[in-house]
Short mmCIF file of C-alpha atoms in Angstrom, two decimals:
data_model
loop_
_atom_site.label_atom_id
_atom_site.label_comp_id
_atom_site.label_asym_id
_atom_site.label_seq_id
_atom_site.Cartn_x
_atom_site.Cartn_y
_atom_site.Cartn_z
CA UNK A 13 0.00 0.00 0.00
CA UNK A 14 1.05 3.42 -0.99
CA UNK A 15 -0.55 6.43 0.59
CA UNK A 16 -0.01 9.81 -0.78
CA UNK A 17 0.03 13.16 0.87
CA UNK A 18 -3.16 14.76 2.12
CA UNK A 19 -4.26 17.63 4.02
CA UNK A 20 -7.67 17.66 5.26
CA UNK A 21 -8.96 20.74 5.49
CA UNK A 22 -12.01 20.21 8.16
CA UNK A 23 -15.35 20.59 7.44
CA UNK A 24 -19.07 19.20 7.89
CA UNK A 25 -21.30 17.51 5.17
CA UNK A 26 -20.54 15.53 2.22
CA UNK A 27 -16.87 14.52 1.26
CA UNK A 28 -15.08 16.36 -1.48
CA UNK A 29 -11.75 15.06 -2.68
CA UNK A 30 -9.61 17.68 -4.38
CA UNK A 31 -6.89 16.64 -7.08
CA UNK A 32 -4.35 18.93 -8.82
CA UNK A 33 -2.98 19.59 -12.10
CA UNK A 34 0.36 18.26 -13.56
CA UNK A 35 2.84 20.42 -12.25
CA UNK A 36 1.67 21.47 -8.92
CA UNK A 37 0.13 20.08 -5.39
CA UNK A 38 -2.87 20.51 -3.65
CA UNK A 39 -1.81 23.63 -2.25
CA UNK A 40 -3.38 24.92 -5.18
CA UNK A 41 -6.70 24.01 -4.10
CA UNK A 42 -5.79 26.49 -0.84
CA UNK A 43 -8.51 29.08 -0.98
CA UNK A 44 -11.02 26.91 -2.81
CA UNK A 45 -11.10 24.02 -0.15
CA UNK A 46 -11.11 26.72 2.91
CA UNK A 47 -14.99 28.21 1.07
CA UNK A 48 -16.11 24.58 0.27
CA UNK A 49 -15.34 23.57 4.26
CA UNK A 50 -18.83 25.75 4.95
CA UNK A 51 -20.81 22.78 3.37
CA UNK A 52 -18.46 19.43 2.83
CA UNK A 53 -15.83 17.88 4.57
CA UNK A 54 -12.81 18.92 2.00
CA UNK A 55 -9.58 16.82 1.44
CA UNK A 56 -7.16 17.30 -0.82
CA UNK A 57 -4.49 15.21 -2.17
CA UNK A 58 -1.26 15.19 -3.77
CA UNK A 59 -0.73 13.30 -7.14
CA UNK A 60 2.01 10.72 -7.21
CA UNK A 61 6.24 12.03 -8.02
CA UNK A 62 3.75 15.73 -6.94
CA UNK A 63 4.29 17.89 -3.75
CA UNK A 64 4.97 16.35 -0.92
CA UNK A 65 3.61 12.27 -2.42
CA UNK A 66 6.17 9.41 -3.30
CA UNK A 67 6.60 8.97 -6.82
CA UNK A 68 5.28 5.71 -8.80
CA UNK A 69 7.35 3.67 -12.18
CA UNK A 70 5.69 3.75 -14.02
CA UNK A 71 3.44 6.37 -13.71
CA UNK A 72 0.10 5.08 -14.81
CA UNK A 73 -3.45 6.52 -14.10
CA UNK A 74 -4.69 2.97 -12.75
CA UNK A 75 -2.04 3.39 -10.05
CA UNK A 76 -2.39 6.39 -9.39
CA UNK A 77 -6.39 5.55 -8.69
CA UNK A 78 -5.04 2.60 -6.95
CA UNK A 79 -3.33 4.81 -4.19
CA UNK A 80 -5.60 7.72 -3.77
CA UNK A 81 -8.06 4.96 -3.00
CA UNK A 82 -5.73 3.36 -0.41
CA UNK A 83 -5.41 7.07 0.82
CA UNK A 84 -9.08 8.00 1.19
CA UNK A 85 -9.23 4.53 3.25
CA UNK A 86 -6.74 5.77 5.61
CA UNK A 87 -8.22 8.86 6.28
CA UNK A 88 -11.49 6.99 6.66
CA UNK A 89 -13.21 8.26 3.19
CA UNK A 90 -15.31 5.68 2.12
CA UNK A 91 -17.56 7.94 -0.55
CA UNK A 92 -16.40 11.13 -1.86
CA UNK A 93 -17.38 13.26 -4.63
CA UNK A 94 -13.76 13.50 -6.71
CA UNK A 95 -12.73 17.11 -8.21
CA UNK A 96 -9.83 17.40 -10.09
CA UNK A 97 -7.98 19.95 -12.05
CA UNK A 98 -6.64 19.36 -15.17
CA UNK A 99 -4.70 15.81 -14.57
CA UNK A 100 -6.30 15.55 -11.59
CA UNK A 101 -10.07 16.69 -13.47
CA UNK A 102 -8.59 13.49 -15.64
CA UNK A 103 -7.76 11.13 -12.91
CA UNK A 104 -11.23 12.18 -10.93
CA UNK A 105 -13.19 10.72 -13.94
CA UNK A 106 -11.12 8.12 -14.15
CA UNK A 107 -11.52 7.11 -10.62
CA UNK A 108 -15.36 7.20 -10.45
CA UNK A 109 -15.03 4.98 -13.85
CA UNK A 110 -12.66 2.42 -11.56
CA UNK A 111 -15.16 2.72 -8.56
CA UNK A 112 -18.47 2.31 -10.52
CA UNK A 113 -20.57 2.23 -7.06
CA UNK A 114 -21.32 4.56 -4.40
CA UNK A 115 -18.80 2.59 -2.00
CA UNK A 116 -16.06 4.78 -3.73
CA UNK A 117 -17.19 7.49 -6.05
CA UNK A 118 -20.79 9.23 -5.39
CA UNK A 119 -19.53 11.48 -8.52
CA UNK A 120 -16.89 13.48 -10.54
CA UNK A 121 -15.77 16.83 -11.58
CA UNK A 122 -13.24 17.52 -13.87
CA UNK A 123 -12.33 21.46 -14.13
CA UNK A 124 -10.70 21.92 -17.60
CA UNK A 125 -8.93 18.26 -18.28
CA UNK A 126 -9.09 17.73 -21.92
CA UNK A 127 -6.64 16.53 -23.90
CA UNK A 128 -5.46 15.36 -27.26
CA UNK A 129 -4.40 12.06 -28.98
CA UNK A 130 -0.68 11.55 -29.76
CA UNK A 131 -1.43 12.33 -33.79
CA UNK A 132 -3.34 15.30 -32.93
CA UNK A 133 -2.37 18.46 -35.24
CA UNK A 134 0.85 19.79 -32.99
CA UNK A 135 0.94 17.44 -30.02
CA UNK A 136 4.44 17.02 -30.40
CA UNK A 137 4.81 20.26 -29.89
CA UNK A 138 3.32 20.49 -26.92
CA UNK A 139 4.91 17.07 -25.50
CA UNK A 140 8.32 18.37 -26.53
CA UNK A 141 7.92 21.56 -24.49
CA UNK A 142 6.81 19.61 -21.34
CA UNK A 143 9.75 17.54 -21.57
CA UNK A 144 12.29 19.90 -21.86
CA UNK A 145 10.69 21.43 -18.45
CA UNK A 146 9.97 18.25 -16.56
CA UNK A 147 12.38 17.75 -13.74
CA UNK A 148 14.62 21.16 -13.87
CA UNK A 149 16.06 22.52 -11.03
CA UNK A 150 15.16 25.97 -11.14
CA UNK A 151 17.22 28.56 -9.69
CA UNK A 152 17.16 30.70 -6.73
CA UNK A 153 14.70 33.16 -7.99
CA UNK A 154 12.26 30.74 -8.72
CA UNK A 155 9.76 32.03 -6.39
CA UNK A 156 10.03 35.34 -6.66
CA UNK A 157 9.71 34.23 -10.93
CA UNK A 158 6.06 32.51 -9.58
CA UNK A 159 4.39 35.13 -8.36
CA UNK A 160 5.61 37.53 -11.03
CA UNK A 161 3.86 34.92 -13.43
CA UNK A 162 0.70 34.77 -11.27
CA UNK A 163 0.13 38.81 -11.33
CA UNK A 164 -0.62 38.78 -14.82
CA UNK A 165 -3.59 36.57 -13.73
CA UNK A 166 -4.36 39.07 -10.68
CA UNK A 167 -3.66 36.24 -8.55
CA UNK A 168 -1.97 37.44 -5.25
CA UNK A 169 1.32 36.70 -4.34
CA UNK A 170 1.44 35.30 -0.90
CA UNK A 171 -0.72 32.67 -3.01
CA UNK A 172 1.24 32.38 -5.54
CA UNK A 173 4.38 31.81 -3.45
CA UNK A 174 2.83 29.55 -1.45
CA UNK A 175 1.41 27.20 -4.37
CA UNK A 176 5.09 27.23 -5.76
CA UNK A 177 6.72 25.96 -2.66
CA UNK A 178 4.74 23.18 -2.31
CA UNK A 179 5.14 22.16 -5.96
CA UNK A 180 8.82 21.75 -6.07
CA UNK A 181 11.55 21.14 -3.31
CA UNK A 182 14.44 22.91 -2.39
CA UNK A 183 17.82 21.81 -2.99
CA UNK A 184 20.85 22.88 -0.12
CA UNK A 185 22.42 25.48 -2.76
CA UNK A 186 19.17 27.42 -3.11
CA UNK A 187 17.94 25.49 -6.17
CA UNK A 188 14.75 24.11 -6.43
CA UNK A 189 13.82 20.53 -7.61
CA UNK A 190 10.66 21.28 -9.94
CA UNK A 191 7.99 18.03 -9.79
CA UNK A 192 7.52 15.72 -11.34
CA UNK A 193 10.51 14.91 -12.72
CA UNK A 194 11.04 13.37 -16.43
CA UNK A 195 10.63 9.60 -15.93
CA UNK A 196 6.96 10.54 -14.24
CA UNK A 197 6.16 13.14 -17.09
CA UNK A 198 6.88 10.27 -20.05
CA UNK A 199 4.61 7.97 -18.19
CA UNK A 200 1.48 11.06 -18.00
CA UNK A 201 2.12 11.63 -21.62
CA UNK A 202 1.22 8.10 -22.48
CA UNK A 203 -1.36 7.95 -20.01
CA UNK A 204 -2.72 11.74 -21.44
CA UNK A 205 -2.27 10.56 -24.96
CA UNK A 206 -4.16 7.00 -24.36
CA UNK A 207 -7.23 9.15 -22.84
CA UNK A 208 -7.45 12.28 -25.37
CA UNK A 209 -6.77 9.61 -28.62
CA UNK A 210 -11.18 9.24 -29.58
CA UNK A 211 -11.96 12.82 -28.33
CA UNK A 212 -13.86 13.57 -24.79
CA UNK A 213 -17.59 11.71 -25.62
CA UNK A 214 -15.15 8.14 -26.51
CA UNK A 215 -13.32 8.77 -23.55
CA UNK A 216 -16.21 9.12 -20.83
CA UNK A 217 -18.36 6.53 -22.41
CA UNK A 218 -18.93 3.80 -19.95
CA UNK A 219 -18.82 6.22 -16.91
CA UNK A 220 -21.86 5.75 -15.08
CA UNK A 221 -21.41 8.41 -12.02
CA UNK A 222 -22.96 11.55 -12.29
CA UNK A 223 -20.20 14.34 -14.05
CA UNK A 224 -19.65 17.68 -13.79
CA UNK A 225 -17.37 18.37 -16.99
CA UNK A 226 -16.23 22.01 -16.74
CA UNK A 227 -14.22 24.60 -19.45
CA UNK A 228 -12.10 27.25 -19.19
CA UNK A 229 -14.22 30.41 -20.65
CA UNK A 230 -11.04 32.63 -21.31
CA UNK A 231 -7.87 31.63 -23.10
CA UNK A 232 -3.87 31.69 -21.69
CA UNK A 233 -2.51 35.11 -22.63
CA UNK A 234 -0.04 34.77 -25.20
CA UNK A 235 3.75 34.05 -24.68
CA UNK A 236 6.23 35.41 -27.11
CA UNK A 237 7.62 33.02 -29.10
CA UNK A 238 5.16 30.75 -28.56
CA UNK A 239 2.45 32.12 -30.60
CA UNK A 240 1.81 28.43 -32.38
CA UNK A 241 0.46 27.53 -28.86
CA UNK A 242 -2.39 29.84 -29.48
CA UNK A 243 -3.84 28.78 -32.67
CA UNK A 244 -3.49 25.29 -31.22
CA UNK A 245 -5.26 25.75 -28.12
CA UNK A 246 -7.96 27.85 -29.67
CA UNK A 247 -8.53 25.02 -31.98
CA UNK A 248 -8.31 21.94 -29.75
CA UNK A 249 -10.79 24.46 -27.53
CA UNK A 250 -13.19 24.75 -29.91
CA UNK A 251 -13.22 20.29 -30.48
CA UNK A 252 -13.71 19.90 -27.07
CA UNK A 253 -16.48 22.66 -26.89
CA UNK A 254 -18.55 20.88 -30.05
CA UNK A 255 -18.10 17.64 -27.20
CA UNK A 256 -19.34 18.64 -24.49
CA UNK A 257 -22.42 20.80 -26.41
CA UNK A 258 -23.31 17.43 -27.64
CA UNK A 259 -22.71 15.12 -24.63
CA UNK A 260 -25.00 17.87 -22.11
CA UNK A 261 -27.82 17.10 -24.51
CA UNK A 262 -27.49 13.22 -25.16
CA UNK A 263 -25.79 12.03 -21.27
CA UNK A 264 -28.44 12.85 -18.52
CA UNK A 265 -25.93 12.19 -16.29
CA UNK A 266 -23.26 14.46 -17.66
CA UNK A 267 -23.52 18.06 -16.49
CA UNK A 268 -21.73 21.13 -18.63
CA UNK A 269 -20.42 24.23 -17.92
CA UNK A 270 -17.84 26.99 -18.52
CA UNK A 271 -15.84 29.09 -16.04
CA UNK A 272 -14.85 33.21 -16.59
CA UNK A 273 -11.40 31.99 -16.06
CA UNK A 274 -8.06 31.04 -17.55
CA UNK A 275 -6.73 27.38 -17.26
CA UNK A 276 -5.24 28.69 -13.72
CA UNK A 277 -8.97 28.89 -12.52
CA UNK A 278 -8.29 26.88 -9.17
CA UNK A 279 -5.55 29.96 -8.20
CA UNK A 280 -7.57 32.52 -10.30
CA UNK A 281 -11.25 32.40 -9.30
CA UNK A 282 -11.17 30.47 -5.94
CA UNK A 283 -14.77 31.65 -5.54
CA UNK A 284 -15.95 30.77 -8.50
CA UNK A 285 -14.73 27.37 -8.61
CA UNK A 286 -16.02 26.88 -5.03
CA UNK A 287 -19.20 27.94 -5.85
CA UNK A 288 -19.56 25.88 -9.29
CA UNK A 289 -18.80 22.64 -7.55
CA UNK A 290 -20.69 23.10 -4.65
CA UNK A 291 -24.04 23.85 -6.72
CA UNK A 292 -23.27 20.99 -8.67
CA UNK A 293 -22.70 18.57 -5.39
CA UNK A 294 -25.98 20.21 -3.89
CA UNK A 295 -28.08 19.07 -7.66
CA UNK A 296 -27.12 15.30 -6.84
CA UNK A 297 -29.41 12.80 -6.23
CA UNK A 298 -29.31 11.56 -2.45
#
């Protein structure tokens, strides 16, 4: 058994397990989790090789479900309501399709995890650029480089800093160990890849717990030099968009909506994000 790192933030009423995006820790889910305590008992959860949770080889999704099971056990969690982030809005759905009954998984939100097959116009692109990143050690000023990043999305900096501790560790010359490093990120590629390949209504068919499938509403602003990263986002945007139009008319148990936020809504629009799952955890049937 391999538990992963949790901090439960308190609460009364029905569980809520919170999951992260590749990249960072559940830190992220910070302000969130400390609105959601009013209603729901709120835990939150490190991915594996992420924050402050052992790493896994390979790094599959089935694993991954495998542990954050064996964690909910041990923090006595035997039904929760999984919301992820991005991977994590990924592994959510895949965990309520692994725990098919309400022993596990009452239901699932995924807040903006979409993603593309390996053939998909530009992937490589993409895959290429996470690579080079995954594992650096980044230097001193890497916090102080955060929160810089995070004002451009009015997101405040003690936040900021505090979500980029907890996503990488610091090394004794100053340096900091970014997460997770390369070995993990080829094994989320495949796992990404395997899971975007037929497009989002392929990839949720079979999932019989209620959903809450949610989209970002604004895009990334652009970086220079990376303007290709636009025109592919906006595209693979617009394919996922046509999905999930089709899927809230045709899945009755499939719930759609959009967020007024970047991809960084979890640090970006706390209350927002609160709110949106909480309405949807209030709609399910008892």
């Amino acid at each position: 058994m391999t538990l992963l790192h949790a901090h439960d933030y308190g609460g009364d009423g029905p569980q809520l397990v919170l999951l992260h995006g590749y990249g960072r820790s559940l830190t992220d889910w910070a302000a969130s989790a400390a609105l959601l305590t009013a209603g729901y008992r709120v835990l939150a959860v490190d991915l594996p090789g992420h924050g402050r949770s052992p790493g896994i080889s390979p790094w599959t999704i089935p694993t991954a479900v495998r542990h954050i099971a064996d964690t909910l056990d041990a923090h006595g969690v035997p039904e929760a309501v999984v919301v992820g982030h991005s991977l994590g809005g990924l592994v959510a759905v895949e965990y309520a399709r692994a725990n098919p009954d309400r022993a596990r998984a009452r239901a699932a939100v995924n807040l903006d995890g979409f993603w593309w097959g390996r053939e998909y116009p530009g992937a490589e692109r993409v895959s290429a650029g996470m690579l080079a990143s995954a594992g650096a050690i980044a230097p001193p000023e890497y916090l102080e480089e955060q929160v810089t990043k995070c004002a451009r999305f009015a997101i405040p900096a003690d936040r900021a800093e505090a979500a980029a501790r907890a996503a990488a560790h610091p090394l004794p010359d100053g340096t900091w160990q970014t997460l997770p490093e390369r070995a993990a990120t080829l094994g989320i590629l495949d796992e990404l890849h395997r899971l975007g390949t037929h497009g989002v209504t392929t990839w949720v068919d079979g999932v019989d717990r209620p959903l809450l499938l949610v989209q970002a509403g604004r895009r990334l602003p652009t970086v220079p030099g990376l303007e290709w990263f636009d025109e592919f986002s906006a595209r693979f945007a617009r394919h996922v968009s046509d999905e999930l139009a089709e899927l809230s008319r045709t899945r009755p148990t499939i719930s759609v909506n959009r967020i007024d936020a970047t991809h960084l809504m979890t640090m970006e629009t706390p209350q927002a994000v609160a709110t949106l799952v909480a309405e949807f955890v209030r709609g399910l049937p008892d």
